[in-house]
Amino acid sequence: MQQVQSNISSNLIYFPHLSPYMAGMISFMYDHYQIYKISDLVLKDLSSKTFNENDVSGPKSISVFLSTLAKESPRLVMRQVSLVEEFLDNGSVTVRCGALEAVSAMLSTLTDNEEDYNSSQEQVSTFIHHLEERVLDTSPFVRSRAFNGLNDLMSNKAGIKFTDKRLRWTKLSVRHMQDRSNLVRKSALRLLSELVADHPYNAIGDGTLRMSVWKQRLQVIKDEITELEPNYFSDDVNDTANPMNETMAEEGDADKSTNEVGQAQGAGAVRDPQGSQDNTIRQHGNSNVLAEATLKLSYVSDCIKFIKMVEQASDVCCELLYSKSKSEVIGIIEFFELLDSYGIENAINGIKKMLHLVWMDGDEEAKKVVRALMINYTKLYLTYKEDSRDARETARYIAKNLIKLTYNTSMADLASLEKLLGLLYLGIPPDPAENKGKKAPQKPTKPIDGIVIDTLWQIFNHDGAPPKNRRGAIIVLGMLALVENKISVKGLSSILSVGLDIERKDWVVVAFSCIAITRLVPSKDPQSFVLPKADEIIESLKRVCLEYTDDGEWFHAAEEALNTIFTISTYPDQVCTEILKKKAMEVFTQDNNDDNIDKSVSLSQLLFLVGHVGLKTIVHLEKLEADFKKKKIAQDGKKSEADQELEMIGGNNEDDFSDIVTAIREKELLYTEGGLLSKFVPLIQEVVSKPSNYNDVRLQRQAVLCLAKFMCISPRFCEDNMPLYLTIMERSKDAIVRSNCVLALGDMAVCFNHVIDNHRDALYGKLQDENRTVQRTCLMTVTFLILAGQVKVKGQLAQMAKLYVNNDRGIVDMCKTFFNELATKDNAVYNGFMDMFSGLSADPKLEMKDYKSIINFVAPYIKRDKHKTSLLKKLYERLLKAETRDQWDKLVIVIKEFMPKEVGKRASDKNKNKETAAAKFFQEVSDYIKAGFKPPLRLEENLPDSSVDAEGDVEMEDAEGVEAQTSTVPDGEAGEDAESGVKEEEADDMEGVEATSETEEDDEEADAEGVVNEKESGVKEENNDVVPDEENEAEAEEEEEDGEVEDEEEEEDEEEEQEEDDEGEEIEEDDDEEEEEDDEVEEEDDRVVREKVQSRRKRAVESSEGEVQESDEEGDDDDDDDDEQMESNYEDSDDE
């Protein structure tokens, strides 16, 4: 027997493919011959095995064996439950997963049989405890398996036996829907969906879970109990029975939910003051009613607890709709459909939010998400519940639901709804998996047909229809007309008679009627389309623009009317000129005594029309230019080769046309004396520059908006008025004006990038505006400009990162979106990380908690080990120079984000040397951090009285008391080091960017090189900085030879260095005359460098705030000033 067990164990370890066969053999032996000792021995032997992280085949083989054996012979495994518990505590994740599958299989076996369940209550509770305990495992795979086990228990009709566990499992599911692993979140979501679909709270009512309905039922029961016993709710014992006064139930409370029923019965009996045998029939009746009422109270209270947790899960799912896992998103979409069917009231928030998923584009997984969204909306709004109704009734139901989708929506919601309805009108594509292999693939399903369109037009034309329904109908019709223009053509008469009827004073209907008219023109071939009733439409649009009203919705209607004119009119400039002239005459010739007309309102209308006409004129010119180029390309294709050569000789008229358009845009529209738009420029500047004189809020908004649109026309006008515009954006007290200014500034950045490039700080400054609307607008604008490449993010990434800790959830979400998109660009986050770190560290208002949150959010975007190591070197150099505890703490927070999880891990054989060097560096950083912060010493305290000994060696202690060592390096390398040091120093002075030295040589070479000075943002280096080792060597050599600071270069030729050390003389004789001159040049070069070093060291000692500068050993060839000085020295040398 022992030999058999040994062979089975060995085969499991060394031959993983035999695992299911071994389990089947042991199961066969037990089922047919009742041999169980082998299984006991095998399980005992396997449970004692331990595995390290690199073992793969062994744990996997044991996991498969254990799960297979438990599924085929669960009672055999039940004999050794203690060994299964040891498997659950195994260090291998794979083994723990197999043990959980075994527990789930045994639990299913016990719950399927009623007799086994009744006789094994304690064992069932133990198994459930193991599953609940493992939802807190460190491995996401184990946590997911634990939820799968609970889900299997609920789905096999055994869930009704665990009513007392439902609230606890619901709470676990809601909690782990916020897990970091999407695998765990999906498993928790499946369990929660099963709990909602099979909830036990359908004994009262229709089974829906509307919170408002259940609260009403609770109040009715409370009133009934109060009538029977007035002091029932005043007793402290029953305070917990009222869910209105408690927060989320504790873990232990959820397990006792069903026990409250029995307690309630006992409570009712105890509270009966006449509980003796002498009670009357009436008193017995009251006690029975009270007991029944307490049962209802407990039942309704549990239901309300359950609904609260489900609503909390719904809010969490709203945040998970934009998860990177597409399968998780599809599961959430289906979950919202389930919540809506059971009446969860806040599910509508998720249904509206998932509407924006329609823009998801990319691979097949993204298409699956869009298809799931279309199916979901079809089931929710476009599927009639009763099949017995006719087609007209179904169309009326669908039309009403489509109209309801337009209620209380933003412009972003309408844009997404327009996209979705267009896709639904074209039809839902069939599932690719179902069509695979079929000769005749399924056709798309069209939930919106012609009958629904006719019903929508009927609602729009109905005189008694509520304004809300008429608005919704024309909105939906305009959306569908974008896909098929025949829809608008069919209802053109209704649009003219109802939609553009200004007597109705419904400007929302007018605006969307104009949009529907715009969709009359097909997108494929607009040139050949003949517009019906064109003159009548133009006249109606003119009346809309010239109508006086103080309704703010008029501006939207007038905007869409002008857009429609520029779309359908052959000569829109003439039509708009007529509109502006008539409107100006009305404004400036109004009777001052007319009380029905407000001059500020009229002037606001005029300025709005002027600004929008100017902007649309530019768009119209660009459209004409594009049409001309298309025609030119078509004509060139028909010309012969001789004609094309002749045209090349004579010139290209395409460039002439573009030059004419540019001249009109930059010079004529706003600067021609006879131009119509140019006559309004002084008026606009007068209004916006004197807000105290023209203090009407609406007038100021429209005037500033008009000025912004004019600035988008001409770069000259934009540059001339930019100071005025920035002043308005900075000083205006109206948040809407500031928001409009930020938006328009983004448009100007796209049009005239060279003009806005010098005013980027003004744009970024509004990220910290006191108004959240302005912050959101600025963040959205800056995000677009940066991702589109119109504005550089360098130096401003810290401002963007600070928005991650904003109190507004919307701003935080947009900040996440920005960094997600920025991370897709090549190393964008890595390149700007040090700038961002400097900006965050230098902000005294940023709390340490918020600083840590920002770093934890941004750091994971840097994924490459090479980049992490590079940043670690730069940060470690700063850590060595940290002067305050605050600097130290902030640096340590960042360094820990980039440090490997296991410092000092053994190197692999393949890259042993490289890995060992990296591990050594990581260990050094780790040890330095563990040592804690030590305040640096002052440089004056470190410098000894005599820094030169008899042999010329320099001894100097750095800021931390570390001895600076001298080293000898060949001439060429020292020259390169000196040049790089000067270049980095110049880059610091001019750009304020931290200069860092990254050493990729061996440790000995790194020690030999000097420490490069580095500037931290907003903090000046003190005089305790270390003088580079090269300076020490130069000083030693110079004092030995000339008594002064000698040559600083480490990389001289060894022969020349030996001659200088021994003889102390210059090379005066040489056979070659040119070599002698070169030596003299080098000598003069050395003298210049020594003078620089002396002057810098002198300033560093005298000034308490001066910085120790790096000396240039041979001089920088790229430095013009040094070159000029060297040339003068050369001339002096020649004279001598």
PDB file of N, CA and C in Angstrom, residues 83-134:
ATOM      1  N   LEU A  83      -7.089  17.475   6.085  1.00  0.00           N
ATOM      2  CA  LEU A  83      -6.030  17.614   5.085  1.00  0.00           C
ATOM      3  C   LEU A  83      -6.391  18.653   4.034  1.00  0.00           C
ATOM      4  N   VAL A  84      -7.673  18.740   3.698  1.00  0.00           N
ATOM      5  CA  VAL A  84      -8.115  19.772   2.752  1.00  0.00           C
ATOM      6  C   VAL A  84      -7.856  21.159   3.336  1.00  0.00           C
ATOM      7  N   GLU A  85      -8.057  21.297   4.634  1.00  0.00           N
ATOM      8  CA  GLU A  85      -7.768  22.580   5.277  1.00  0.00           C
ATOM      9  C   GLU A  85      -6.286  22.923   5.191  1.00  0.00           C
ATOM     10  N   GLU A  86      -5.428  21.885   5.267  1.00  0.00           N
ATOM     11  CA  GLU A  86      -3.994  22.147   5.107  1.00  0.00           C
ATOM     12  C   GLU A  86      -3.680  22.602   3.684  1.00  0.00           C
ATOM     13  N   PHE A  87      -4.386  22.044   2.704  1.00  0.00           N
ATOM     14  CA  PHE A  87      -4.196  22.506   1.326  1.00  0.00           C
ATOM     15  C   PHE A  87      -4.597  23.978   1.191  1.00  0.00           C
ATOM     16  N   LEU A  88      -5.621  24.388   1.935  1.00  0.00           N
ATOM     17  CA  LEU A  88      -6.065  25.789   1.863  1.00  0.00           C
ATOM     18  C   LEU A  88      -5.018  26.751   2.411  1.00  0.00           C
ATOM     19  N   ASP A  89      -4.148  26.259   3.280  1.00  0.00           N
ATOM     20  CA  ASP A  89      -3.095  27.097   3.854  1.00  0.00           C
ATOM     21  C   ASP A  89      -1.766  26.922   3.137  1.00  0.00           C
ATOM     22  N   ASN A  90      -1.751  26.196   2.033  1.00  0.00           N
ATOM     23  CA  ASN A  90      -0.512  25.971   1.298  1.00  0.00           C
ATOM     24  C   ASN A  90      -0.005  27.281   0.707  1.00  0.00           C
ATOM     25  N   GLY A  91       1.309  27.373   0.568  1.00  0.00           N
ATOM     26  CA  GLY A  91       1.899  28.599   0.036  1.00  0.00           C
ATOM     27  C   GLY A  91       1.691  28.794  -1.446  1.00  0.00           C
ATOM     28  N   SER A  92       1.329  27.742  -2.159  1.00  0.00           N
ATOM     29  CA  SER A  92       1.127  27.841  -3.599  1.00  0.00           C
ATOM     30  C   SER A  92      -0.294  28.306  -3.906  1.00  0.00           C
ATOM     31  N   VAL A  93      -0.404  29.286  -4.768  1.00  0.00           N
ATOM     32  CA  VAL A  93      -1.722  29.796  -5.155  1.00  0.00           C
ATOM     33  C   VAL A  93      -2.516  28.739  -5.908  1.00  0.00           C
ATOM     34  N   THR A  94      -1.832  27.992  -6.758  1.00  0.00           N
ATOM     35  CA  THR A  94      -2.514  26.974  -7.556  1.00  0.00           C
ATOM     36  C   THR A  94      -3.110  25.887  -6.672  1.00  0.00           C
ATOM     37  N   VAL A  95      -2.389  25.481  -5.636  1.00  0.00           N
ATOM     38  CA  VAL A  95      -2.905  24.459  -4.732  1.00  0.00           C
ATOM     39  C   VAL A  95      -4.118  24.981  -3.973  1.00  0.00           C
ATOM     40  N   ARG A  96      -4.071  26.202  -3.536  1.00  0.00           N
ATOM     41  CA  ARG A  96      -5.220  26.766  -2.817  1.00  0.00           C
ATOM     42  C   ARG A  96      -6.454  26.839  -3.715  1.00  0.00           C
ATOM     43  N   CYS A  97      -6.244  27.175  -4.975  1.00  0.00           N
ATOM     44  CA  CYS A  97      -7.384  27.215  -5.914  1.00  0.00           C
ATOM     45  C   CYS A  97      -7.998  25.820  -6.071  1.00  0.00           C
ATOM     46  N   GLY A  98      -7.153  24.799  -6.192  1.00  0.00           N
ATOM     47  CA  GLY A  98      -7.678  23.444  -6.296  1.00  0.00           C
ATOM     48  C   GLY A  98      -8.410  23.012  -5.043  1.00  0.00           C
ATOM     49  N   ALA A  99      -7.900  23.413  -3.878  1.00  0.00           N
ATOM     50  CA  ALA A  99      -8.571  23.068  -2.625  1.00  0.00           C
ATOM     51  C   ALA A  99      -9.945  23.729  -2.532  1.00  0.00           C
ATOM     52  N   LEU A 100     -10.070  24.979  -3.007  1.00  0.00           N
ATOM     53  CA  LEU A 100     -11.371  25.645  -2.997  1.00  0.00           C
ATOM     54  C   LEU A 100     -12.359  24.970  -3.936  1.00  0.00           C
ATOM     55  N   GLU A 101     -11.892  24.510  -5.079  1.00  0.00           N
ATOM     56  CA  GLU A 101     -12.770  23.763  -5.972  1.00  0.00           C
ATOM     57  C   GLU A 101     -13.246  22.469  -5.313  1.00  0.00           C
ATOM     58  N   ALA A 102     -12.359  21.832  -4.567  1.00  0.00           N
ATOM     59  CA  ALA A 102     -12.755  20.624  -3.846  1.00  0.00           C
ATOM     60  C   ALA A 102     -13.800  20.929  -2.776  1.00  0.00           C
ATOM     61  N   VAL A 103     -13.609  22.018  -2.047  1.00  0.00           N
ATOM     62  CA  VAL A 103     -14.594  22.426  -1.036  1.00  0.00           C
ATOM     63  C   VAL A 103     -15.936  22.725  -1.677  1.00  0.00           C
ATOM     64  N   SER A 104     -15.917  23.410  -2.804  1.00  0.00           N
ATOM     65  CA  SER A 104     -17.165  23.730  -3.498  1.00  0.00           C
ATOM     66  C   SER A 104     -17.877  22.464  -3.968  1.00  0.00           C
ATOM     67  N   ALA A 105     -17.108  21.487  -4.452  1.00  0.00           N
ATOM     68  CA  ALA A 105     -17.717  20.235  -4.906  1.00  0.00           C
ATOM     69  C   ALA A 105     -18.339  19.477  -3.744  1.00  0.00           C
ATOM     70  N   MET A 106     -17.641  19.414  -2.623  1.00  0.00           N
ATOM     71  CA  MET A 106     -18.196  18.728  -1.450  1.00  0.00           C
ATOM     72  C   MET A 106     -19.433  19.445  -0.925  1.00  0.00           C
ATOM     73  N   LEU A 107     -19.410  20.768  -0.953  1.00  0.00           N
ATOM     74  CA  LEU A 107     -20.559  21.529  -0.467  1.00  0.00           C
ATOM     75  C   LEU A 107     -21.782  21.322  -1.357  1.00  0.00           C
ATOM     76  N   SER A 108     -21.563  21.251  -2.650  1.00  0.00           N
ATOM     77  CA  SER A 108     -22.680  21.000  -3.562  1.00  0.00           C
ATOM     78  C   SER A 108     -23.275  19.617  -3.329  1.00  0.00           C
ATOM     79  N   THR A 109     -22.435  18.636  -3.038  1.00  0.00           N
ATOM     80  CA  THR A 109     -22.926  17.286  -2.774  1.00  0.00           C
ATOM     81  C   THR A 109     -23.792  17.240  -1.523  1.00  0.00           C
ATOM     82  N   LEU A 110     -23.387  17.941  -0.489  1.00  0.00           N
ATOM     83  CA  LEU A 110     -24.152  17.926   0.757  1.00  0.00           C
ATOM     84  C   LEU A 110     -25.465  18.678   0.637  1.00  0.00           C
ATOM     85  N   THR A 111     -25.489  19.736  -0.135  1.00  0.00           N
ATOM     86  CA  THR A 111     -26.720  20.533  -0.238  1.00  0.00           C
ATOM     87  C   THR A 111     -27.713  19.967  -1.237  1.00  0.00           C
ATOM     88  N   ASP A 112     -27.274  19.146  -2.165  1.00  0.00           N
ATOM     89  CA  ASP A 112     -28.209  18.578  -3.141  1.00  0.00           C
ATOM     90  C   ASP A 112     -29.152  17.574  -2.485  1.00  0.00           C
ATOM     91  N   ASN A 113     -28.675  16.843  -1.513  1.00  0.00           N
ATOM     92  CA  ASN A 113     -29.473  15.830  -0.825  1.00  0.00           C
ATOM     93  C   ASN A 113     -29.993  16.404   0.485  1.00  0.00           C
ATOM     94  N   GLU A 114     -31.312  16.371   0.674  1.00  0.00           N
ATOM     95  CA  GLU A 114     -31.921  16.957   1.858  1.00  0.00           C
ATOM     96  C   GLU A 114     -31.482  16.235   3.122  1.00  0.00           C
ATOM     97  N   GLU A 115     -31.392  14.906   3.070  1.00  0.00           N
ATOM     98  CA  GLU A 115     -31.000  14.156   4.252  1.00  0.00           C
ATOM     99  C   GLU A 115     -29.553  14.465   4.637  1.00  0.00           C
ATOM    100  N   ASP A 116     -28.682  14.480   3.627  1.00  0.00           N
ATOM    101  CA  ASP A 116     -27.282  14.816   3.921  1.00  0.00           C
ATOM    102  C   ASP A 116     -27.151  16.216   4.488  1.00  0.00           C
ATOM    103  N   TYR A 117     -27.952  17.123   3.976  1.00  0.00           N
ATOM    104  CA  TYR A 117     -27.869  18.502   4.454  1.00  0.00           C
ATOM    105  C   TYR A 117     -28.301  18.611   5.911  1.00  0.00           C
ATOM    106  N   ASN A 118     -29.379  17.930   6.271  1.00  0.00           N
ATOM    107  CA  ASN A 118     -29.870  17.995   7.647  1.00  0.00           C
ATOM    108  C   ASN A 118     -28.912  17.343   8.621  1.00  0.00           C
ATOM    109  N   SER A 119     -28.224  16.286   8.188  1.00  0.00           N
ATOM    110  CA  SER A 119     -27.321  15.575   9.091  1.00  0.00           C
ATOM    111  C   SER A 119     -25.910  16.158   9.105  1.00  0.00           C
ATOM    112  N   SER A 120     -25.629  17.083   8.215  1.00  0.00           N
ATOM    113  CA  SER A 120     -24.259  17.636   8.109  1.00  0.00           C
ATOM    114  C   SER A 120     -24.257  19.153   8.206  1.00  0.00           C
ATOM    115  N   GLN A 121     -25.098  19.699   9.041  1.00  0.00           N
ATOM    116  CA  GLN A 121     -25.193  21.151   9.165  1.00  0.00           C
ATOM    117  C   GLN A 121     -23.863  21.761   9.599  1.00  0.00           C
ATOM    118  N   GLU A 122     -23.199  21.112  10.538  1.00  0.00           N
ATOM    119  CA  GLU A 122     -21.945  21.664  11.045  1.00  0.00           C
ATOM    120  C   GLU A 122     -20.860  21.638   9.975  1.00  0.00           C
ATOM    121  N   GLN A 123     -20.804  20.543   9.214  1.00  0.00           N
ATOM    122  CA  GLN A 123     -19.798  20.443   8.163  1.00  0.00           C
ATOM    123  C   GLN A 123     -20.067  21.435   7.041  1.00  0.00           C
ATOM    124  N   VAL A 124     -21.350  21.636   6.705  1.00  0.00           N
ATOM    125  CA  VAL A 124     -21.702  22.624   5.690  1.00  0.00           C
ATOM    126  C   VAL A 124     -21.274  24.016   6.141  1.00  0.00           C
ATOM    127  N   SER A 125     -21.522  24.327   7.405  1.00  0.00           N
ATOM    128  CA  SER A 125     -21.118  25.644   7.920  1.00  0.00           C
ATOM    129  C   SER A 125     -19.601  25.818   7.851  1.00  0.00           C
ATOM    130  N   THR A 126     -18.866  24.714   8.105  1.00  0.00           N
ATOM    131  CA  THR A 126     -17.403  24.796   8.028  1.00  0.00           C
ATOM    132  C   THR A 126     -16.944  25.081   6.609  1.00  0.00           C
ATOM    133  N   PHE A 127     -17.543  24.387   5.644  1.00  0.00           N
ATOM    134  CA  PHE A 127     -17.169  24.614   4.246  1.00  0.00           C
ATOM    135  C   PHE A 127     -17.489  26.039   3.812  1.00  0.00           C
ATOM    136  N   ILE A 128     -18.654  26.535   4.195  1.00  0.00           N
ATOM    137  CA  ILE A 128     -19.029  27.917   3.840  1.00  0.00           C
ATOM    138  C   ILE A 128     -18.060  28.907   4.495  1.00  0.00           C
ATOM    139  N   HIS A 129     -17.666  28.600   5.710  1.00  0.00           N
ATOM    140  CA  HIS A 129     -16.698  29.478   6.387  1.00  0.00           C
ATOM    141  C   HIS A 129     -15.375  29.530   5.623  1.00  0.00           C
ATOM    142  N   HIS A 130     -14.946  28.383   5.095  1.00  0.00           N
ATOM    143  CA  HIS A 130     -13.705  28.367   4.315  1.00  0.00           C
ATOM    144  C   HIS A 130     -13.836  29.233   3.067  1.00  0.00           C
ATOM    145  N   LEU A 131     -14.974  29.154   2.395  1.00  0.00           N
ATOM    146  CA  LEU A 131     -15.170  29.973   1.195  1.00  0.00           C
ATOM    147  C   LEU A 131     -15.188  31.457   1.553  1.00  0.00           C
ATOM    148  N   GLU A 132     -15.883  31.815   2.615  1.00  0.00           N
ATOM    149  CA  GLU A 132     -15.953  33.228   3.019  1.00  0.00           C
ATOM    150  C   GLU A 132     -14.596  33.735   3.479  1.00  0.00           C
ATOM    151  N   GLU A 133     -13.840  32.863   4.116  1.00  0.00           N
ATOM    152  CA  GLU A 133     -12.528  33.273   4.604  1.00  0.00           C
ATOM    153  C   GLU A 133     -11.570  33.550   3.447  1.00  0.00           C
ATOM    154  N   ARG A 134     -11.676  32.773   2.375  1.00  0.00           N
ATOM    155  CA  ARG A 134     -10.748  32.903   1.269  1.00  0.00           C
ATOM    156  C   ARG A 134     -11.079  34.059   0.330  1.00  0.00           C
TER     157      ARG A 134
END
